[in-house]
CSV table of C-alpha atoms in Angstrom, one decimal:
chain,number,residue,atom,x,y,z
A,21,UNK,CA,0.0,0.0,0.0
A,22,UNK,CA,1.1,3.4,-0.8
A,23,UNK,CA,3.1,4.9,2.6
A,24,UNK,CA,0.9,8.3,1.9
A,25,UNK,CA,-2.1,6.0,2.2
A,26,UNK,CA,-1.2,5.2,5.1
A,27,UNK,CA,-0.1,8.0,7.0
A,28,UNK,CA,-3.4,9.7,5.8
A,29,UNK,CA,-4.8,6.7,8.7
A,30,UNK,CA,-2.7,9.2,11.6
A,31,UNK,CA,-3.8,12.6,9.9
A,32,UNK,CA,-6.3,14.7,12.4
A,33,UNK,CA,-8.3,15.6,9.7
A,34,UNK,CA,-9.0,12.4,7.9
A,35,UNK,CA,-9.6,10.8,11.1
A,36,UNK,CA,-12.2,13.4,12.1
A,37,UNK,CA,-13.6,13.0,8.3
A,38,UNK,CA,-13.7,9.0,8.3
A,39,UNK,CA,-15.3,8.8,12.3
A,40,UNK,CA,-17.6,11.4,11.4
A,41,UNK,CA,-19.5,9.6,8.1
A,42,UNK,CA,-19.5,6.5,10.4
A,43,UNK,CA,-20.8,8.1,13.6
A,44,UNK,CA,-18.4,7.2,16.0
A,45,UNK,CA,-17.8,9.1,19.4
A,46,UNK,CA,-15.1,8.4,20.9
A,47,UNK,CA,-15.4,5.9,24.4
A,48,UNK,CA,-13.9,7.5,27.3
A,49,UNK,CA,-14.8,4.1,29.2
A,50,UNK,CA,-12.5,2.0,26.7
A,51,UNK,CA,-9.5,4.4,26.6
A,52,UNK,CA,-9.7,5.2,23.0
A,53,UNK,CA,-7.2,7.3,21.9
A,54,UNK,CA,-5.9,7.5,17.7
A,55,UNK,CA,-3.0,8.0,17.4
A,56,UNK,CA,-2.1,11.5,15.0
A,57,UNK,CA,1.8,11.2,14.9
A,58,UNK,CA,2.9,8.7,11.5
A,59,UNK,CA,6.4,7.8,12.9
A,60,UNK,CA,5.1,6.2,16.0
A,61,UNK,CA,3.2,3.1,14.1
A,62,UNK,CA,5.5,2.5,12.1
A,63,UNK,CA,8.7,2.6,14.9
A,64,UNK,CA,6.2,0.1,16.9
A,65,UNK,CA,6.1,-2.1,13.8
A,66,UNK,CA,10.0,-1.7,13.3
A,67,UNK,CA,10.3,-2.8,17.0
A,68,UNK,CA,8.5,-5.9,16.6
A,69,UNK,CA,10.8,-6.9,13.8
A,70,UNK,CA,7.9,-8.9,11.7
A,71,UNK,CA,8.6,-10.5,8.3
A,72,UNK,CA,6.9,-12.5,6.2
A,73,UNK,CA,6.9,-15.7,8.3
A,74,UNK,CA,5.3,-14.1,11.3
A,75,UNK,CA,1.8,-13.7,12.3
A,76,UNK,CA,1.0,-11.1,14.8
A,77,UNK,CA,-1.9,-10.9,17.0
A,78,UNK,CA,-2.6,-7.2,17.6
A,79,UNK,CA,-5.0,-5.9,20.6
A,80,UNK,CA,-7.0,-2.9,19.7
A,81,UNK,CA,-6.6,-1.5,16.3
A,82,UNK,CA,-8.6,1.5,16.4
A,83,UNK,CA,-9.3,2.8,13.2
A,84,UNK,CA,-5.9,0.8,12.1
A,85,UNK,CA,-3.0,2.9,11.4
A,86,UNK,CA,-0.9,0.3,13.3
A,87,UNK,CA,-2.3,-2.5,11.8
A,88,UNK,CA,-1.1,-1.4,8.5
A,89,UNK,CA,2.1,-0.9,9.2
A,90,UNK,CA,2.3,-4.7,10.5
A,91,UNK,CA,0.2,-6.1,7.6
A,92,UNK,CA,3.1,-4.2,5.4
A,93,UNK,CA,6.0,-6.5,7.2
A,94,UNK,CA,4.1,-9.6,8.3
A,95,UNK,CA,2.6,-12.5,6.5
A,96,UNK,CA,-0.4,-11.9,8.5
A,97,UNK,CA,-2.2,-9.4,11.1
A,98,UNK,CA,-5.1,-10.9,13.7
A,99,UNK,CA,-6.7,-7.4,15.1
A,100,UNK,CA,-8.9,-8.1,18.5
A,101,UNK,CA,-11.2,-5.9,19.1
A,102,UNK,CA,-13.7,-5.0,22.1
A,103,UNK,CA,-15.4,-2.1,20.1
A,104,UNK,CA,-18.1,-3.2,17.2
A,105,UNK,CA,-18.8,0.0,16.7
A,106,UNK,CA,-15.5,-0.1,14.4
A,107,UNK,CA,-16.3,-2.5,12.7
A,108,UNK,CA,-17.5,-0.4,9.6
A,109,UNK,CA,-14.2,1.6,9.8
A,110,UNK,CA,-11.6,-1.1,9.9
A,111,UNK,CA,-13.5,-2.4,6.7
A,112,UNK,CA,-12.8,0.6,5.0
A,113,UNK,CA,-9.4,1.1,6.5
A,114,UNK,CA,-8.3,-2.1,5.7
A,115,UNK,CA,-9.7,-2.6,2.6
A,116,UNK,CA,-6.4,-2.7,0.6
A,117,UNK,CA,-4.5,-5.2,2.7
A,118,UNK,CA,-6.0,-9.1,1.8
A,119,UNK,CA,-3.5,-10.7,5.0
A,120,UNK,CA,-5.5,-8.9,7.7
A,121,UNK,CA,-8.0,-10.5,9.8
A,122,UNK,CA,-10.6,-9.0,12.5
A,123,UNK,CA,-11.9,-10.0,15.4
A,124,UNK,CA,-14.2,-8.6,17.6
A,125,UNK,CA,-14.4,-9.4,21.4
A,126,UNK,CA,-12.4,-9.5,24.5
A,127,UNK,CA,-8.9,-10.9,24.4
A,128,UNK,CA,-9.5,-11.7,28.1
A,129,UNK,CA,-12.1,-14.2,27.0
A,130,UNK,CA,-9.8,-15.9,24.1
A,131,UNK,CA,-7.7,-18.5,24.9
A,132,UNK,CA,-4.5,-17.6,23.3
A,133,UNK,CA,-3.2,-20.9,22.4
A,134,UNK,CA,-6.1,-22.0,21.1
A,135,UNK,CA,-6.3,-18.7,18.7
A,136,UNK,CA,-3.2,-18.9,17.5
A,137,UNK,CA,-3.3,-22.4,16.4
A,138,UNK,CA,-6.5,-21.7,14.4
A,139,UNK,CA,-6.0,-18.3,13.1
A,140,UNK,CA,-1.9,-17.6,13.8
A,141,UNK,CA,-0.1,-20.4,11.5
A,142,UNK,CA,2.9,-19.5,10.6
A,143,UNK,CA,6.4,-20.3,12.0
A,144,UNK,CA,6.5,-17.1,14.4
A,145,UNK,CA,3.2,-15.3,16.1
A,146,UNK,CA,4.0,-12.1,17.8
A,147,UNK,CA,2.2,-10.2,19.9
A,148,UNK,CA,1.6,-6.6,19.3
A,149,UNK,CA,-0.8,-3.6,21.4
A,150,UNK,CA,-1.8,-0.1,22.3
A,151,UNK,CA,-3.2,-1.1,25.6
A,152,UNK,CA,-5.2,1.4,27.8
A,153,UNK,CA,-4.0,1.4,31.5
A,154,UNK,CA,-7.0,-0.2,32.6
A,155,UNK,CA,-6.2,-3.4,31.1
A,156,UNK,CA,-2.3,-3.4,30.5
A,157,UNK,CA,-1.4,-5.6,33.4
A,158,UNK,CA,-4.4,-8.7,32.9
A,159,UNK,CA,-3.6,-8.4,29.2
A,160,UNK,CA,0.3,-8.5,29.6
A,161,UNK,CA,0.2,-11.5,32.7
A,162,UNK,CA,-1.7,-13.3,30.2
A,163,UNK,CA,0.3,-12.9,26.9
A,164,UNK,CA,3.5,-13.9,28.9
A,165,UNK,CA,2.2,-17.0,30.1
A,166,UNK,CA,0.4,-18.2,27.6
A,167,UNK,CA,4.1,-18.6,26.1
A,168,UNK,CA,3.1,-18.6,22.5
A,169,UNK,CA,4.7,-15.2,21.4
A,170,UNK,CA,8.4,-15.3,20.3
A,171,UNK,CA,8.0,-11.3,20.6
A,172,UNK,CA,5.6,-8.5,22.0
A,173,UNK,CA,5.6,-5.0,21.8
A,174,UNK,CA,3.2,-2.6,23.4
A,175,UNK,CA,2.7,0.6,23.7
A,176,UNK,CA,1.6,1.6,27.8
A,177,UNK,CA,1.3,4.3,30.3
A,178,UNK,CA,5.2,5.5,30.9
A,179,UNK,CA,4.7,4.6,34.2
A,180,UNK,CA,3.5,1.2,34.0
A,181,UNK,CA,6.3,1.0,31.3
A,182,UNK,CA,8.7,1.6,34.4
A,183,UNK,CA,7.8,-1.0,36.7
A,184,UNK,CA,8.4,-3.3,33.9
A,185,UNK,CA,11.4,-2.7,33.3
A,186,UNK,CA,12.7,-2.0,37.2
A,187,UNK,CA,15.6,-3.4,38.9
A,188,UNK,CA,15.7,-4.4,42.4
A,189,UNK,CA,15.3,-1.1,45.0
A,190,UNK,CA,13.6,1.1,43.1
A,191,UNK,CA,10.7,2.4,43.7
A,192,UNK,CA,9.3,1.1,40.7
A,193,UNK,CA,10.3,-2.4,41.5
A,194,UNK,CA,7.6,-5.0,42.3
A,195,UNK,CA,5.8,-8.0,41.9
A,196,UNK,CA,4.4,-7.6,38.5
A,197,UNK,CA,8.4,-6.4,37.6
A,198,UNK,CA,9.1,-10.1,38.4
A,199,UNK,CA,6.3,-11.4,36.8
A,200,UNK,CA,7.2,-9.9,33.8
A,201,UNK,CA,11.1,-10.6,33.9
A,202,UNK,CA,10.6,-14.3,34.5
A,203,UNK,CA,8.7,-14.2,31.7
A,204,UNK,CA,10.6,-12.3,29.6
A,205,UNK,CA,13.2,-9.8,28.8
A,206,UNK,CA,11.9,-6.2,29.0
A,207,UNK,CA,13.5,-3.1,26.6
A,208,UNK,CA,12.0,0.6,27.1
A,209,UNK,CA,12.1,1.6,23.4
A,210,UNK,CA,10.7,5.3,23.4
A,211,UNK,CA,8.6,7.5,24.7
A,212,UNK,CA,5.0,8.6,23.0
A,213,UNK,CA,3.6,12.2,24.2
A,214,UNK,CA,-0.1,13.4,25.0
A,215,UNK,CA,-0.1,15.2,21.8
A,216,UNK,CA,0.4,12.4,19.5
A,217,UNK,CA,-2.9,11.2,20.1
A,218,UNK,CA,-6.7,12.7,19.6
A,219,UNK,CA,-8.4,12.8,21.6
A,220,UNK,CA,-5.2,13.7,24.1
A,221,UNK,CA,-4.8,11.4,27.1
A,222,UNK,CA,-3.5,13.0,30.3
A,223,UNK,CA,-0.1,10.5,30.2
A,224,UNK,CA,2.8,10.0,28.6
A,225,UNK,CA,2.7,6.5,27.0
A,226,UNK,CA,5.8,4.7,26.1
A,227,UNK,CA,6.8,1.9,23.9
A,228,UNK,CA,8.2,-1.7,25.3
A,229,UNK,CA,9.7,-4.5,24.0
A,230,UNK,CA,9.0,-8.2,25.4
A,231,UNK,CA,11.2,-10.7,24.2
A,232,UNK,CA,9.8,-14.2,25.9
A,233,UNK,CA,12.7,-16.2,27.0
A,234,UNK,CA,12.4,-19.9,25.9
A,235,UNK,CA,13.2,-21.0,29.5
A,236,UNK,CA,12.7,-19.4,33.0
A,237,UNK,CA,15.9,-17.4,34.3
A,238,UNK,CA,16.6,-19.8,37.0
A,239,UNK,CA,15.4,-23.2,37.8
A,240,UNK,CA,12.3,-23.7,40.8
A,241,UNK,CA,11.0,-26.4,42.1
A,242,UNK,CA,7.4,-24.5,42.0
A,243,UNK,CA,6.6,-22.0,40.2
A,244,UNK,CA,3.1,-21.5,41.3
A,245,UNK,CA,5.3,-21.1,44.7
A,246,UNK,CA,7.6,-18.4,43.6
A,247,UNK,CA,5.3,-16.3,42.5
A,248,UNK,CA,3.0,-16.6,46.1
A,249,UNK,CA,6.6,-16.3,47.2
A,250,UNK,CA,6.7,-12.6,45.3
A,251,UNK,CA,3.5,-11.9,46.2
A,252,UNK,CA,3.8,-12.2,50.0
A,253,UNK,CA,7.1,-10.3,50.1
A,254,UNK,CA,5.2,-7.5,48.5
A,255,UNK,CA,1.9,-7.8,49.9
A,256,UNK,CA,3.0,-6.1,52.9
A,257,UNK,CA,5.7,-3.7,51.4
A,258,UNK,CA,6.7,-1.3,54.3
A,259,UNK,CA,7.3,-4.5,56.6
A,260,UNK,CA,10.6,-6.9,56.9
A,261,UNK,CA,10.8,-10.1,54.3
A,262,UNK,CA,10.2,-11.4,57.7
A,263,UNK,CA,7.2,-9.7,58.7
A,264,UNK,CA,6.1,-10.1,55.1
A,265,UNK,CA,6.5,-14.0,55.1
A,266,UNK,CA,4.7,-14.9,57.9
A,267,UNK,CA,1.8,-13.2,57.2
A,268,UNK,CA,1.9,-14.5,53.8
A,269,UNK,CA,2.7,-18.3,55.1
A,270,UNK,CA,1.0,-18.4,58.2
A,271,UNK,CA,0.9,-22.2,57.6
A,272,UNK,CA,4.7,-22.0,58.4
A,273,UNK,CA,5.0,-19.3,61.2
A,274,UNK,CA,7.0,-16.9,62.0
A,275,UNK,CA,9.9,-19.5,62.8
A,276,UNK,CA,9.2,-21.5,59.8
A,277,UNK,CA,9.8,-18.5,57.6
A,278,UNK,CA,12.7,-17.3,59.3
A,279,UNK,CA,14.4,-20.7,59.0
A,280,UNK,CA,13.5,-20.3,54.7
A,281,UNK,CA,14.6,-16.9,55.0
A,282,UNK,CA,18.1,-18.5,56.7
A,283,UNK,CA,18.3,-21.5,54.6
A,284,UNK,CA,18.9,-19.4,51.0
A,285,UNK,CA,20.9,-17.3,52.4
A,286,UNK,CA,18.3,-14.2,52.8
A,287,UNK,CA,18.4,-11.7,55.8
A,288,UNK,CA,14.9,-12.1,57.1
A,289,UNK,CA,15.1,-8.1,58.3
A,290,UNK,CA,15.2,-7.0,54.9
A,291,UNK,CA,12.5,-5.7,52.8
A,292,UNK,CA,11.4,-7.8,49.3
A,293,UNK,CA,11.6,-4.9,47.2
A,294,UNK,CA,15.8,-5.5,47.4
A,295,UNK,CA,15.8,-9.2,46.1
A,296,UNK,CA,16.1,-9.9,42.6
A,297,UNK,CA,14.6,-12.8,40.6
A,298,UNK,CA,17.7,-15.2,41.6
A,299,UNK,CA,16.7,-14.9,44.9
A,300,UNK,CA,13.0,-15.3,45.2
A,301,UNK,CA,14.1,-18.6,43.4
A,302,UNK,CA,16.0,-19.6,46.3
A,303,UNK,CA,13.6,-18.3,48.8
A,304,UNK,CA,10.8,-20.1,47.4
A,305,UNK,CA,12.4,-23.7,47.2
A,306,UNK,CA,13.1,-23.3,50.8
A,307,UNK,CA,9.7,-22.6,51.6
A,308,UNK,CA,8.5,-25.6,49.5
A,309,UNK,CA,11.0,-27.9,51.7
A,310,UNK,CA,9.3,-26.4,54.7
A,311,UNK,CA,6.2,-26.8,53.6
């Protein structure tokens, strides 16, 4: 397709031309917001590094300026969804490109695995989004553990872009940076201001890239375990690991923990937010021989 064609899909005007003779209003509610800046698409769609033997599964096209830049790299482009009310426009918009696909729904309700065996066949499926904050971490948690994209990248709230990518000790760090980390390896890519969108959001969004690792960081006798592991250390941020641990474990007690805490090597008077992924591994297999 012709690159003017397809900037026209980020021009102000055309946008407020093409919503207008299809009645759309935008939907505060879903965290619509079109993007009006060309180079951002098509740097996302650079980022995901698509070619011709990748199918991507994209969440949220909007009136599909992304999706075209993908559909111009990959072999194929699955759009999800939520909004039938864009129905009409995507047909339009993507009119010209024969290896798109939509469908409407909630990607919370699909089974990813499932989908991408019956509508993603090709050697690599990849994962691409403009996620509103409302969703970002429910759609993310389940994209990483569903395992079935080689590569994702999203565009999110900066902030939420932060804790993604956070080392230990920050206050950025926590239990959905480790969630994230195990799963994958995290890149902040750029960062996307309020103006580049209509209507404006009041964030800056940023772009990240999720590279799933083919194996987890560090080997665990539970995994299930780490993560109530994680969760317990950060349930109860302010207090020790300690602290944190028993009230997280009360199965084990207070001495129970501290013996865990002792056994990989941990000081129980810390505070979670210091440990890294390599040692909630440890933690968490000595809780499972305690428990």
């Amino acid at each position: 397709m012709d690159s003017n064609a397809i900037s026209r899909l980020t021009d102000p005007v055309f946008i407020r031309s093409l919503l207008e003779r299809h009645g759309f209003r935008f939907s505060k509610a879903l965290g619509q917001n079109f993007l009006t800046d060309a180079s951002v698409p098509a740097r996302i769609a650079d980022a995901l590094c698509a070619d011709e033997s990748c199918a991507v599964l994209e969440v949220g096209p909007g009136i599909g300026c992304l999706t075209a830049e993908l559909a111009e790299r990959a072999g194929a482009v699955l759009s999800v969804e939520l909004d039938r009310r864009l129905e009409p426009v995507l047909s339009e918009t993507l009119a010209p490109f024969s290896n798109t696909g939509l469908l409407f729904g909630d990607i919370m309700k699909q089974d990813l695995a499932i989908l991408a065996d019956g509508r993603l066949t090709a050697p690599t499926r990849l994962f691409c989004a403009n996620l509103p904050y409302n969703i970002t971490t429910p759609v993310l948690t389940k994209v990483l553990e569903s395992g079935v994209f080689a590569r994702s990248v999203v565009m999110i709230q900066r902030e939420v872009a932060e804790r993604l990518c956070a080392a230990p000790g920050g206050k950025d760090y926590g239990a959905f940076s480790l969630l994230v980390q195990w799963h994958a390896e995290p890149e902040m890519l750029f960062t996307v201001p309020p103006h580049a969108f209509v209507p404006q959001p009041k964030v800056t969004s940023a772009v990240v890239r999720l590279t799933q690792r083919k194996e987890p960081p560090f080997p665990v006798k539970d995994e299930a375990l780490l993560f109530r592991t994680v969760r317990a250390a950060f349930g109860q941020r302010r207090k020790t690991l300690l602290n944190a641990l028993t009230a997280g474990f009360p199965e084990l007690g207070r001495d129970g923990c501290r013996s865990a805490a002792d056994k990989s090597g941990i000081d129980p008077g810390c505070r979670g937010e210091v440990l890294g992924l390599a040692e909630f591994a440890l933690l968490s297999d000595a809780i499972a021989d305690y428990l």
